[in-house]
Every structure is written in C-alpha cells, then in structure tokens.
Coordinates of C-alpha atoms in Angstrom, one line a residue:
Chain Q
M9 CA 89.7 57.1 250.0
Y10 CA 93.0 55.8 249.0
A11 CA 96.8 54.8 251.8
L12 CA 99.8 55.0 250.4
I13 CA 101.7 53.9 253.1
D14 CA 105.6 54.6 252.7
C15 CA 108.4 53.2 254.2
N16 CA 110.9 56.3 255.4
N17 CA 114.6 55.4 254.1
F18 CA 113.3 51.8 253.4
Y19 CA 117.0 50.6 252.8
V20 CA 119.0 52.6 255.7
S21 CA 116.0 51.2 257.7
C22 CA 116.3 47.8 257.3
E23 CA 120.0 48.2 258.1
R24 CA 119.2 49.6 261.1
V25 CA 116.7 47.0 262.7
F26 CA 119.3 44.9 263.2
Q27 CA 122.6 46.8 263.2
P28 CA 121.6 49.0 266.4
E29 CA 125.2 51.0 265.8
L30 CA 123.6 52.6 262.6
R31 CA 121.3 54.4 264.3
E32 CA 121.5 57.7 264.4
R33 CA 124.6 58.3 262.4
P34 CA 125.0 59.6 259.0
G35 CA 124.9 56.6 256.4
V36 CA 124.2 55.2 253.1
V37 CA 123.0 52.1 251.0
L38 CA 125.8 51.0 247.9
S39 CA 124.2 50.7 244.5
N40 CA 124.7 47.1 242.8
N41 CA 128.9 46.9 242.1
D42 CA 129.2 49.1 245.3
G43 CA 128.9 52.0 242.3
C44 CA 126.8 54.9 244.4
A45 CA 124.6 56.0 246.9
I46 CA 121.1 54.9 245.8
A47 CA 118.9 55.3 249.9
R48 CA 120.3 58.0 252.4
S49 CA 119.6 58.2 255.9
Q50 CA 118.3 61.8 257.2
E51 CA 121.2 62.6 258.3
A52 CA 123.4 61.8 255.2
K53 CA 120.7 64.1 253.1
D54 CA 120.9 66.8 256.1
M55 CA 124.6 67.0 254.9
G56 CA 123.7 67.4 251.9
I57 CA 124.8 63.8 249.8
K58 CA 122.9 63.3 246.8
M59 CA 120.8 60.9 245.3
G60 CA 123.8 58.4 243.3
T61 CA 127.3 60.2 244.9
P62 CA 129.5 58.0 243.7
F63 CA 130.8 56.1 246.7
F64 CA 134.3 57.5 246.1
Q65 CA 133.0 61.0 247.1
I66 CA 131.0 59.7 249.8
Q67 CA 134.7 57.4 251.0
Q68 CA 136.3 60.7 251.3
L69 CA 133.1 61.9 253.6
Q70 CA 134.0 59.6 255.9
Q71 CA 137.8 61.0 256.7
E72 CA 136.4 64.4 257.8
G73 CA 133.3 62.2 260.2
K74 CA 130.9 59.3 261.1
I75 CA 129.5 57.8 257.6
W76 CA 128.6 54.3 257.3
W77 CA 128.1 52.3 254.1
R78 CA 126.4 49.3 253.5
S79 CA 126.0 47.3 250.0
S80 CA 122.4 46.2 249.0
N81 CA 120.9 43.1 250.7
Y82 CA 118.1 42.2 249.0
A83 CA 117.3 39.7 250.4
L84 CA 117.0 41.5 253.5
Y85 CA 115.1 44.4 252.7
Q86 CA 112.8 41.9 250.4
D87 CA 111.8 39.5 253.8
M88 CA 111.3 42.8 255.7
M89 CA 109.0 44.3 253.2
R90 CA 106.8 40.7 253.1
R91 CA 106.7 41.2 256.9
I92 CA 105.1 45.3 256.2
T93 CA 102.6 43.9 253.8
G94 CA 101.3 41.4 256.0
I95 CA 100.7 43.6 258.6
I96 CA 98.6 46.3 256.4
G97 CA 97.0 43.7 255.0
E98 CA 95.7 42.8 258.7
Y99 CA 94.1 46.3 258.4
W100 CA 93.4 47.4 255.3
P101 CA 92.9 44.4 252.8
D102 CA 92.6 45.7 249.7
I103 CA 95.9 46.0 249.0
E104 CA 98.8 47.5 245.6
V105 CA 102.3 46.6 246.3
Y106 CA 103.8 49.5 244.4
S107 CA 107.6 49.5 244.7
I108 CA 109.3 47.4 247.4
D109 CA 109.1 50.1 249.2
E110 CA 105.5 51.4 249.2
S111 CA 102.0 49.9 249.3
F112 CA 98.3 51.9 248.1
C113 CA 95.2 50.5 249.9
D114 CA 92.0 51.1 248.7
L115 CA 89.7 52.1 251.6
K116 CA 86.5 52.1 250.6
S117 CA 84.8 49.6 252.5
F118 CA 86.4 51.6 255.9
S119 CA 83.9 54.4 255.3
Y120 CA 82.4 54.0 258.4
H121 CA 85.7 53.8 260.2
D122 CA 87.7 56.7 261.6
I123 CA 90.4 56.4 259.2
E124 CA 92.6 58.8 260.2
T125 CA 93.2 57.0 264.0
M126 CA 93.6 53.6 262.4
A127 CA 96.3 54.9 259.8
I128 CA 98.2 56.5 263.6
Q129 CA 97.8 52.8 264.8
L130 CA 99.2 50.7 261.5
R131 CA 102.1 53.3 261.6
H132 CA 102.8 52.2 265.6
R133 CA 102.3 49.2 264.4
I134 CA 104.8 48.4 262.0
R135 CA 107.6 50.6 263.8
Q136 CA 106.8 48.3 266.4
Y137 CA 106.7 45.0 264.6
T138 CA 109.2 45.4 262.4
G139 CA 111.3 48.4 263.6
V140 CA 110.5 50.4 260.3
P141 CA 109.4 53.5 260.5
V142 CA 106.5 54.7 258.0
C143 CA 104.8 57.6 256.7
I144 CA 100.7 57.2 255.7
G145 CA 99.5 59.6 253.1
I146 CA 95.5 59.6 252.6
G147 CA 93.4 60.8 250.0
P148 CA 90.1 61.1 247.8
T149 CA 92.7 59.8 245.0
R150 CA 95.6 58.0 244.3
T151 CA 97.3 61.0 243.3
L152 CA 96.3 63.5 245.7
A153 CA 97.1 59.8 248.9
K154 CA 100.7 60.4 247.1
V155 CA 100.7 64.2 248.2
A156 CA 99.3 63.7 252.0
N157 CA 101.9 61.0 252.1
R158 CA 104.6 63.9 251.1
V159 CA 103.1 66.2 253.2
A160 CA 102.9 63.7 256.5
K161 CA 106.9 62.6 255.8
K162 CA 107.6 66.7 255.8
H163 CA 105.3 68.5 258.1
F164 CA 103.7 66.0 260.9
A165 CA 105.6 64.4 263.6
D166 CA 102.8 61.5 264.2
G167 CA 103.4 60.8 260.0
V168 CA 99.7 60.6 259.1
F169 CA 98.1 63.7 256.7
M170 CA 94.9 63.1 255.2
I171 CA 92.9 65.1 253.1
K172 CA 89.5 65.2 253.9
D173 CA 88.5 68.6 253.3
E174 CA 89.1 71.7 250.8
L175 CA 91.2 73.0 253.5
S176 CA 93.6 70.1 253.8
R177 CA 94.1 70.1 250.4
L178 CA 95.0 73.7 249.7
F179 CA 97.5 72.9 252.3
A180 CA 99.0 69.6 250.7
L181 CA 99.0 71.2 247.6
K182 CA 100.1 75.1 248.1
K183 CA 103.4 73.9 249.6
L184 CA 104.3 71.5 246.4
P185 CA 106.5 71.9 244.0
I186 CA 105.1 71.1 240.2
E187 CA 107.9 69.5 239.2
D188 CA 107.3 66.5 242.0
V189 CA 103.8 66.0 241.5
W190 CA 103.4 62.2 240.5
G191 CA 102.6 62.1 237.3
I192 CA 104.4 65.2 236.2
G193 CA 107.7 64.6 234.1
P194 CA 110.3 67.2 233.6
R195 CA 109.2 68.3 230.5
N196 CA 105.7 68.8 231.8
A197 CA 107.1 70.2 234.3
A198 CA 108.6 72.9 232.6
K199 CA 105.9 73.4 230.1
L200 CA 103.9 74.1 233.5
M201 CA 107.0 76.9 234.8
N202 CA 106.7 79.0 231.6
V203 CA 103.3 79.2 232.3
G204 CA 103.6 80.7 235.7
I205 CA 102.9 77.4 237.4
S206 CA 104.5 76.5 239.8
T207 CA 102.8 75.0 242.8
A208 CA 100.1 71.9 242.8
W209 CA 97.5 73.9 243.3
D210 CA 98.1 76.4 240.2
F211 CA 98.1 73.4 238.4
A212 CA 94.2 71.9 239.7
S213 CA 93.1 75.5 239.8
I214 CA 93.3 75.1 236.1
N215 CA 89.6 75.8 235.5
D216 CA 89.8 74.5 231.4
Y217 CA 89.3 71.2 230.8
E218 CA 90.2 71.5 226.5
Y219 CA 93.1 73.3 227.4
V220 CA 94.7 70.9 230.0
E221 CA 94.2 68.0 227.6
K222 CA 95.6 69.9 224.8
R223 CA 99.1 70.8 226.5
F224 CA 99.2 67.8 228.2
T225 CA 97.9 64.9 226.6
V226 CA 95.2 62.4 228.8
T227 CA 98.5 61.9 231.6
G228 CA 98.4 64.7 232.2
L229 CA 94.3 65.1 232.2
R230 CA 94.6 62.4 234.6
T231 CA 96.9 64.2 237.0
W232 CA 94.8 67.3 237.0
Y233 CA 91.9 65.1 238.1
E234 CA 93.3 63.3 240.0
L235 CA 94.5 66.4 242.3
R236 CA 91.4 67.8 241.6
G237 CA 90.0 64.8 243.8
T238 CA 88.2 62.6 241.4
A239 CA 89.7 59.4 241.1
C240 CA 90.6 58.4 237.1
L241 CA 93.9 55.6 238.6
P242 CA 92.1 52.5 239.2
M243 CA 94.2 49.8 242.0
E244 CA 96.6 47.3 240.6
F245 CA 96.0 43.5 242.7
I246 CA 97.6 41.5 240.7
Q247 CA 100.4 42.3 238.8
P248 CA 100.4 42.5 234.8
D249 CA 103.0 39.9 233.5
K250 CA 105.8 40.8 232.1
K251 CA 106.1 41.3 228.5
G252 CA 110.1 41.2 228.5
I253 CA 112.8 40.6 231.4
N254 CA 116.0 42.4 230.9
T255 CA 119.5 41.5 233.1
G256 CA 122.3 43.3 232.7
R257 CA 125.2 44.7 234.9
S258 CA 128.3 45.8 234.7
F259 CA 131.2 43.8 235.7
G260 CA 133.2 44.7 238.4
E261 CA 136.2 45.3 236.6
K262 CA 136.2 45.5 232.6
T263 CA 136.7 42.3 230.2
D264 CA 138.1 41.2 226.9
D265 CA 138.0 38.0 227.5
Y266 CA 135.3 35.9 226.1
H267 CA 134.9 32.9 228.6
T268 CA 134.8 35.5 231.3
I269 CA 131.7 37.6 229.9
E270 CA 130.5 34.3 229.2
D271 CA 129.9 33.2 232.2
A272 CA 128.5 36.6 233.1
L273 CA 126.0 36.4 230.5
S274 CA 125.1 32.8 231.7
A275 CA 124.1 33.8 235.4
F276 CA 122.4 36.6 234.0
V277 CA 120.4 33.9 231.7
Q278 CA 119.6 31.8 234.8
N279 CA 118.8 34.5 236.5
S280 CA 116.1 35.6 234.4
A281 CA 114.5 32.2 233.4
P282 CA 113.3 31.0 237.2
K283 CA 111.0 34.5 236.4
L284 CA 110.0 33.1 233.3
R285 CA 108.7 29.8 234.8
E286 CA 107.2 31.6 237.8
Q287 CA 104.8 33.0 235.5
G288 CA 104.2 31.0 233.3
S289 CA 105.9 32.0 230.3
L290 CA 107.8 30.9 227.5
C291 CA 110.5 33.0 226.0
S292 CA 110.1 33.2 221.5
R293 CA 112.8 36.0 221.5
I294 CA 116.2 36.4 223.2
Q295 CA 118.3 39.4 222.6
V296 CA 121.8 39.8 223.9
F297 CA 123.9 43.0 224.3
L298 CA 127.2 43.8 225.2
M299 CA 129.1 46.9 225.5
T300 CA 131.6 49.1 226.8
S301 CA 131.8 52.0 228.7
Q302 CA 130.3 55.4 226.6
F303 CA 133.2 57.1 228.7
E304 CA 135.8 55.3 226.7
V305 CA 138.3 56.4 223.8
V306 CA 136.3 56.9 221.2
Q307 CA 138.2 53.5 218.7
K308 CA 137.6 52.0 222.1
R309 CA 133.6 51.8 222.3
K310 CA 131.7 48.9 221.0
S311 CA 128.2 48.5 221.5
A312 CA 126.7 45.6 219.7
A313 CA 123.1 43.8 220.0
W314 CA 122.1 40.5 218.3
Q315 CA 118.6 39.1 218.1
M316 CA 117.2 35.8 217.5
D317 CA 113.6 33.7 217.1
I318 CA 113.5 30.7 219.0
A319 CA 111.1 28.3 217.0
I320 CA 110.5 26.0 219.6
P321 CA 109.3 28.6 222.5
T322 CA 111.2 27.6 225.8
N323 CA 111.3 28.1 229.3
L324 CA 114.6 25.9 229.9
T325 CA 117.6 27.5 231.5
Q326 CA 119.3 25.0 229.3
E327 CA 117.5 26.1 226.1
L328 CA 118.4 29.6 226.7
L329 CA 121.6 29.3 227.8
K330 CA 122.3 27.7 224.1
Y331 CA 121.0 30.8 222.4
A332 CA 122.2 33.4 224.4
R333 CA 125.3 32.4 223.2
E334 CA 124.8 31.8 219.9
C335 CA 124.0 35.6 220.2
L336 CA 126.7 36.8 221.7
K337 CA 129.2 34.9 219.0
H338 CA 127.7 36.7 216.7
I339 CA 128.8 40.5 218.5
Y340 CA 131.9 39.3 220.7
R341 CA 135.2 40.9 218.3
P342 CA 138.1 40.3 220.6
G343 CA 140.1 44.1 222.4
Y344 CA 137.5 46.4 223.3
P345 CA 137.3 46.9 227.2
Y346 CA 134.2 45.4 228.0
Q347 CA 131.8 46.5 230.8
K348 CA 128.3 45.3 230.0
V349 CA 127.0 42.5 229.4
G350 CA 123.2 41.8 229.5
V351 CA 119.9 39.5 228.3
Y352 CA 116.9 40.4 227.3
L353 CA 113.9 37.9 227.2
T354 CA 110.4 38.6 224.9
G355 CA 108.5 37.2 222.9
F356 CA 106.2 35.6 225.8
I357 CA 103.3 33.8 225.6
P358 CA 101.2 31.9 227.8
E359 CA 102.9 27.9 228.4
A360 CA 99.3 26.9 228.8
N361 CA 98.9 27.7 224.6
K362 CA 102.0 26.2 223.5
Q363 CA 101.9 24.1 220.6
L364 CA 103.6 20.7 219.9
Y365 CA 105.8 20.0 217.3
L366 CA 106.3 17.1 215.4
L367 CA 110.1 16.8 215.7
D368 CA 110.6 18.0 219.3
D369 CA 111.5 15.0 221.6
Q370 CA 108.6 15.6 224.4
S371 CA 108.9 13.7 227.0
N372 CA 112.9 14.6 227.5
R373 CA 111.7 18.2 227.6
E374 CA 109.9 17.2 230.8
R375 CA 112.4 15.6 232.5
L376 CA 114.2 18.9 231.8
A377 CA 111.3 20.9 233.7
A378 CA 111.5 19.2 235.8
V379 CA 114.7 19.4 236.9
S380 CA 114.1 23.4 236.4
K381 CA 111.1 23.1 238.3
L382 CA 113.6 21.7 241.8
A383 CA 116.4 23.7 241.0
D384 CA 114.0 27.0 241.6
K385 CA 112.3 25.4 244.7
L386 CA 115.9 24.3 246.1
N387 CA 117.2 27.6 245.5
K388 CA 114.2 29.7 246.9
H389 CA 115.5 27.2 249.9
F390 CA 118.7 28.0 249.9
G391 CA 119.7 30.8 248.8
K392 CA 120.0 31.8 245.1
D393 CA 122.9 29.8 243.0
Y394 CA 122.6 27.5 245.3
I395 CA 122.4 24.9 242.3
R396 CA 123.2 26.3 239.6
F397 CA 125.3 25.7 235.5
A398 CA 129.2 24.5 235.6
S399 CA 128.5 27.4 232.6
M400 CA 128.2 30.4 235.1
G401 CA 131.4 29.9 236.4
Y402 CA 133.4 28.9 240.0
E403 CA 135.6 32.1 240.1
Q404 CA 133.3 35.2 238.3
P405 CA 135.4 37.4 238.4
W406 CA 132.7 39.2 236.7
K407 CA 131.0 39.1 240.0
M408 CA 128.9 42.1 241.4
R409 CA 131.4 43.9 244.6
Q410 CA 129.2 44.0 247.5
N411 CA 132.5 44.4 249.6
F412 CA 129.8 45.9 252.5
L413 CA 126.9 43.5 252.6
S414 CA 124.8 42.9 255.7
K415 CA 124.0 39.4 256.7
R416 CA 120.7 38.2 255.6
F417 CA 119.1 38.0 259.7
T418 CA 115.6 37.3 258.8
T419 CA 116.1 34.4 256.3
R420 CA 119.9 31.9 256.8
M421 CA 120.5 30.3 259.8
S422 CA 123.9 31.0 259.6
D423 CA 123.2 34.4 259.5
V424 CA 120.6 35.3 262.4
L425 CA 121.6 38.0 264.7
K426 CA 124.3 37.2 267.5
I427 CA 124.5 39.0 270.5
S428 CA 126.8 38.4 273.1
L429 CA 127.5 39.8 276.4
H430 CA 126.9 43.5 276.8
P431 CA 129.6 45.5 278.7
A432 CA 127.5 46.8 280.5
F433 CA 127.3 43.7 281.8
I434 CA 130.0 43.8 285.3
R435 CA 131.3 40.5 287.0
T436 CA 130.0 40.9 290.8
D437 CA 133.7 39.5 291.9
Chain P
M14 CA 89.7 6.9 224.7
L15 CA 92.5 7.1 226.7
P16 CA 95.7 6.1 225.4
A17 CA 96.0 2.2 226.6
N18 CA 99.4 2.9 228.4
L19 CA 98.3 6.0 230.5
N20 CA 97.4 3.4 233.4
S21 CA 101.2 2.4 233.1
C22 CA 102.6 6.0 233.0
I23 CA 100.6 7.4 236.1
A24 CA 101.7 4.2 237.7
V25 CA 105.4 5.3 237.1
K26 CA 104.7 8.5 238.0
L27 CA 103.8 8.0 241.1
N28 CA 105.9 5.1 241.9
I29 CA 103.5 2.1 242.4
K30 CA 103.6 -1.6 240.1
P31 CA 100.6 -1.3 237.0
Q32 CA 99.0 -3.9 238.7
Q33 CA 97.9 -2.4 241.5
F34 CA 96.1 0.4 239.8
F35 CA 93.8 -2.4 237.7
R36 CA 90.5 -0.4 239.1
V37 CA 91.0 3.0 237.9
N38 CA 88.6 3.9 235.1
E39 CA 88.4 6.2 232.7
I40 CA 86.8 8.5 235.0
N41 CA 88.6 8.1 238.0
V42 CA 92.0 8.9 235.8
L43 CA 90.1 11.9 234.7
A44 CA 88.9 12.9 238.2
C45 CA 92.7 12.3 238.9
S46 CA 94.2 14.6 236.5
T47 CA 92.3 17.8 237.8
T48 CA 91.8 17.9 241.3
G49 CA 94.7 15.6 242.4
K50 CA 96.9 18.0 242.3
Q51 CA 99.7 17.0 245.3
A52 CA 99.4 19.8 247.6
S53 CA 102.4 20.1 249.8
G54 CA 102.6 18.0 253.1
R55 CA 99.9 15.9 252.2
P56 CA 100.7 12.2 251.5
L57 CA 101.3 11.1 247.8
A58 CA 99.2 7.6 249.0
G59 CA 96.2 9.8 250.0
W60 CA 96.3 10.5 246.0
V61 CA 96.0 7.3 244.9
I62 CA 93.3 6.3 246.8
H63 CA 91.6 9.4 245.7
A64 CA 91.7 7.1 242.3
A65 CA 90.3 4.5 243.3
F66 CA 88.4 4.2 246.2
E67 CA 88.4 7.2 248.6
S68 CA 89.6 7.2 252.3
P69 CA 87.2 7.7 254.8
A70 CA 89.0 10.4 256.4
T71 CA 89.7 12.2 253.5
D72 CA 86.5 14.7 255.3
Y73 CA 88.2 14.5 258.6
E74 CA 92.0 15.0 257.2
E75 CA 93.8 18.1 259.0
D76 CA 96.7 20.2 259.5
R77 CA 99.8 18.3 261.3
I78 CA 100.8 20.2 264.3
S79 CA 103.6 22.7 263.0
L80 CA 105.8 24.6 265.6
D81 CA 106.3 27.8 263.4
D82 CA 102.2 28.1 263.9
Y83 CA 103.3 27.7 268.0
V84 CA 106.0 29.8 268.3
T85 CA 105.4 32.5 265.7
R86 CA 101.8 33.9 266.5
H87 CA 102.9 36.8 264.7
P88 CA 104.9 36.0 262.4
E89 CA 105.3 39.3 260.5
A90 CA 106.9 40.7 264.4
V91 CA 109.2 37.1 265.1
F92 CA 112.7 37.3 264.7
Y93 CA 115.1 35.1 265.4
I94 CA 118.8 35.5 267.2
R95 CA 121.8 33.7 268.8
V96 CA 123.5 34.4 272.5
T97 CA 127.2 34.1 272.5
G98 CA 127.7 34.6 276.9
D99 CA 126.6 33.1 279.9
C100 CA 125.1 36.0 281.2
M101 CA 121.3 34.0 281.0
T102 CA 122.4 30.5 282.2
G103 CA 120.1 30.9 285.2
S104 CA 117.1 31.4 283.0
G105 CA 117.8 28.1 280.5
I106 CA 120.4 30.4 278.6
N107 CA 123.2 29.1 277.1
D108 CA 126.0 30.2 275.4
G109 CA 125.0 29.5 271.5
D110 CA 121.2 28.7 271.8
L111 CA 118.7 29.9 269.3
L112 CA 115.9 32.0 270.8
I113 CA 112.2 33.5 269.5
V114 CA 112.3 37.3 269.2
D115 CA 108.5 38.4 269.0
R116 CA 108.5 42.4 268.6
S117 CA 104.5 42.5 269.2
L118 CA 104.7 41.8 272.9
T119 CA 104.3 44.2 275.6
P120 CA 107.1 43.4 278.1
L121 CA 106.4 42.6 281.5
K122 CA 108.3 42.3 285.2
G123 CA 110.6 39.3 284.8
D124 CA 110.5 39.0 280.5
V125 CA 113.5 38.0 279.0
I126 CA 114.2 40.8 276.3
I127 CA 115.8 42.4 273.8
G128 CA 117.2 45.8 273.5
V129 CA 119.4 48.3 272.6
L130 CA 121.1 50.0 275.2
N131 CA 124.2 52.5 274.5
G132 CA 124.1 51.3 270.6
E133 CA 124.7 48.0 271.2
H134 CA 122.1 45.2 271.6
I135 CA 121.4 43.4 275.0
I136 CA 119.8 40.7 276.6
A137 CA 118.2 40.5 279.7
C138 CA 115.7 39.9 282.3
Y139 CA 113.2 42.9 282.8
M140 CA 112.5 44.6 285.7
E141 CA 110.3 47.3 287.8
L142 CA 110.5 48.8 290.8
D143 CA 109.4 51.9 291.8
S144 CA 108.2 53.0 288.4
K145 CA 112.4 52.3 287.7
Q146 CA 113.6 49.9 285.4
Y147 CA 116.0 47.7 285.2
L148 CA 118.2 44.7 282.9
I149 CA 119.1 41.8 285.3
P150 CA 121.2 39.3 284.3
D151 CA 120.1 35.7 285.3
N152 CA 123.7 34.8 286.8
P153 CA 124.4 35.9 289.8
A154 CA 128.2 36.6 288.1
Y155 CA 126.7 39.5 287.1
K156 CA 125.5 42.8 288.5
A157 CA 122.0 44.8 287.1
I158 CA 122.1 47.7 285.4
K159 CA 119.2 50.6 286.3
I160 CA 118.3 52.7 283.8
E161 CA 118.7 55.9 284.4
Q162 CA 116.4 58.8 282.8
F163 CA 118.9 59.4 280.1
T164 CA 120.1 56.6 279.8
A165 CA 119.9 56.0 275.7
F166 CA 118.1 52.2 276.2
S167 CA 115.0 51.0 274.1
I168 CA 113.0 47.6 273.9
E169 CA 113.1 45.7 270.9
G170 CA 111.5 42.9 271.9
V171 CA 110.1 39.7 274.3
V172 CA 111.6 36.8 274.4
P173 CA 108.4 33.7 274.7
H174 CA 110.6 30.9 273.4
T175 CA 114.3 29.7 273.3
L176 CA 115.6 26.4 271.7
L177 CA 117.7 25.5 274.6
N178 CA 120.1 22.1 272.3
Q179 CA 119.6 19.6 274.6
R180 CA 122.0 17.1 272.6
N181 CA 124.9 20.0 273.6
Q182 CA 124.4 19.0 277.1
A183 CA 124.9 15.1 277.1
N184 CA 128.6 15.3 277.7
V185 CA 128.2 17.2 281.3
R186 CA 124.9 15.4 281.7
A187 CA 126.9 12.2 281.5
N188 CA 129.0 13.3 283.7
R189 CA 126.4 13.9 286.3
L190 CA 124.2 10.7 285.7
Q191 CA 127.5 8.7 286.1
Q192 CA 128.3 10.3 290.0
F193 CA 124.1 9.2 290.4
L194 CA 124.6 5.3 289.4
C195 CA 127.7 5.3 291.4
K196 CA 125.5 6.1 294.6
L197 CA 123.4 3.3 293.7

C-alpha cells in the first residue's frame, strides 16, 4: 500500500497559522514578483478565482469584498514542510518528498496495521502540531493513492480515503475525469475523450493491453497498470542529482541598462552556485539567456542566448561569475526593453572525479573553495545573501517585487511572532 | 611514501607547531585523513590526539547538554513568540520576553496558553470550572474572560517554558537591593 499526504492549500495554510486574521476569509498567495495568484484559499476558489489570475484583477476584487493577499514566503513554507515531513516520518518512515506540499509513503512494513486508523491519527497530529490541514489518500499503487487523495479532499470530511477493495476503487475512479489522472497529459486526455473514454474508470476498464501500449506509449501503459492496481512506479527515496540548474527571473521593471542586467545575472549565479556545491558537482558548461517580453512590438522584441564550455570545470562562484559575464557581453545589445535574464548551469561532473590540470593553481582554488563553503554556511544560518559578492549590486532595482511578504516567523529570531495585549482584556478599575 | 612536507601541511591546518607532530607516522596520518572528519561541535584537539595517542576518553564521549533538546521535545510542534504588554506579569512573563509554544501538549488547568480569540492571538492562563472555559490574565489589573458557547476561540498551544531576560531587570533589581543594603 502507498499513501499520499497532501497539504490543503499549503501556502495559504502556512500564512494562516501565524496570521489568524486571515482565517475563514478568501485570500491568495502571489507568485515571485507578485505577478499572479499561485495559491488560493478554499473561499477564494469558491469565489471563482482561478490559478494564475493576475494580481491587478485580484486588487479589483478587494474593493468589492474582503480578500487578502501575500507575497510568497518560501523560507516559511520550507520550514513548515520540514516539520510536516518530520511528523510523517515518525509514523511511516519510508517517505518520499514529492513536492513542497506532497509526500508519498511506502506502507509495505505496515501490512498488519490498521492503516486507515493510523492515517486519521496522523492527519490529526499534523493539524495539531503545525496548524496545517492535510488530506491522506491510500491505495495499492502510487497513482491510486493520488486518486484516493483527491476523493478524500472532495468528499470526505475526515480527509482520509483508502482504496482497499474493488468497491472503493470503483467509487474513486468513476468520479474522476480522465484529464485529472496523474500521468495523463492534455493530449492523451483529448485522444481518450475522442474514443468515448471520459473517466479514469473507463480507461482502467479497457481490457486490451496491446491497444493501450500502441495508442498511449509506455507512460500511458504504466498509468493503466497502476489504475488497475499493479504498482509500476517505484519510490524515489533519494532525490537524483540535478542534471542542470536553471535560474532566471523577470526584472521588477524592464530595463536596457547593462549594469542592472549584469547585477541581476550575478545574483542568479550566486543563487545557483551553492546548489551545485551542495550536490558535489562541478559545472562544465554555462549558458546565459536574455530576453524582452514576448508581448513587445516586433522591433523591440529580442531573445538571445550564449553558451560556453568551461575548460576547467568548477563550482566556485567567482569563476562562474566571470564566465557568466563573458556570455552576457556577447548577447547584450543596447536599446531593447529587456525583461528577463537567466543562467543555466549544466554538464555536471562529480567533484570526486575531477581532473587536475597542469597549469592550474590548485592551492588558490582550494582557498576559494573554503571561502565558498563558509559563505554557504553563513547564508544558510543568517538568511539568503547575507554574504555576497559586490557584483550583485546594492540598490538592486531588478529585485523581485515582494511587497506583501509576511515575516519569517520560524527561521529568524527578529521575525518571531509578537503577541500583544488582547483587546478583550479589560482593566478592572 | 608520503610527501615530506605533509606533516607541516597538516600542522598548519590544525594551527599547531610541526614539531608537535613528530610522532605521527604514515599509518596514523592515513587513518586521520580517512576517519578524522572534523565533526561539528567536537573540539579540534581530540582530532590531533587521535593521530598520535588516542584519548582514553574517546569511548566515553557524550553529547553536550543542549537547551534545544530539553525545551523542544517535539521540534516539529515548537514555535517561538514574543510577548508585549503586562497581562501575564504574575507568571513571570514581562514585556518583551521570549516564550516557547509547544503545540503538541494538551492544555491543563492553570497552563499558560496561546489561543486565537475573535481572530486575534491571545496569551492567558487557561482555567476550567463547571465545564466552562476561562481565560485569565495573570495580573489583577485585568478582568478574566469567560468562553461562551459561540465565542470564536481555539487553543493554539501551551507555553511550557519562558525565557525571562534577567539583565533587562538589573536596574529595577539594583534599586530594590539598594534599600535592602541600607537597612543593614
């Protein structure tokens, strides 16, 4: 059996734990740069606010009723997720963190336990310990666990649903539109609709293995097996090392100023390099891209990228900065309203098998590596960009817009929640 | 063979004189480079001795007392808050004190709790009487609150420990003790 534990409206729930005035009111959490809604409270969903609704439209709603919004506070969400993962791990130790708000658990060591009761207890515990509501779906395969989770969320007040027999499988699959099945993309969904298959149940009931494989390739076949109760997707307990690291973001405002763009690029390189060091890789290829908005008039539209092989693979911020800047020089042209710059690091090789080079000053490299390691440690402790290179700039006009950021209640002593005298307390005199 | 300057290299890294290192032979150095990973919190000196004479206490090494472990039994459920105001002075909670909130604990009569009353955080003493709940400020200057059936109230967590800043009180205490000294 597998379980999927999924947090309800995770970002919104995290905000509400520390800001009770937001509870029971519609609200959204905005994307990087405060561009659009990426998480919605149930009340906001009921109001018809869609995923990705632009911020200005939400602001208009404010005049009509009470809706709140916050910038995304990833430091807070990450810590809350760490807490939830810890609680799950005490119950079901074989855990795979699938995304920031979803975790799979392999329950094969619990075959003699009452899994449903455990799930109800676990859900209650997560709610009590962290304040974040979750739903738990259980099924014989990962896909069915995901289906069960959806049923739990939609139809069951206690937030737990288990596909334990044929009847519960039928109940769950009959209700599930084919396009919402995990692993069925929009194109396959359209194909299936064409042949009259509209629910997951219809798909799972196809009795022709060869037909499924021919029409929907191996991915479709795997989903088909999983829906029928044969597990094909193994758990991934250890996250595979990244093959490439891509960091790029829109500027707060469009710009054609070379120095602003360079500062932003430097910042992204400095964001990526610690990730590289953390997984113990060296980067041998760097790519920088620079683009204007695609909605710009044609004469003002520009998009360019430059790629460079690094002779001596490295994970040192200093060296990567040098290469990134060189790339940027190749593609930058003045006079365009640039909106986005980014860097893509790839061609990773493990640090352990690095080659030594004849003409390379190894001792200096070791010193720089020690500095980077220390800087990474300090930044983890004191917050991002505590130690940084001057090339990131000081004014940072390109910086993300995060005008509605809540505090980092759990990771910064200076941001700890303050509780003042409650207005309901009245003086006796 | 190891390079001749290896001892001095290691000595520099460990910040000791190379002469102190003369007993290190090849095998010890190799052992030290594979096993002697400098774990956080462990003194570097233990590492050096390991290379020459192993400390007789190595087998008895225990973790140092950690306030964090003592206070946060359930690290997933522990949060910190800061209090402003004087409504809890009777429980030794003063303006600006840091409180530990453990959401895993079940509130008992007389506990200091954090709750949400009408959409706002509240800190108070929790009391029950005749199966009615009360929120009582630990300061006679304020009135107690009775939780009625339809009051929007929930308990968020119990406060098992508080951190009282004794140095903030030093001035007040000095004045008080001054009088005591005068009486002698």
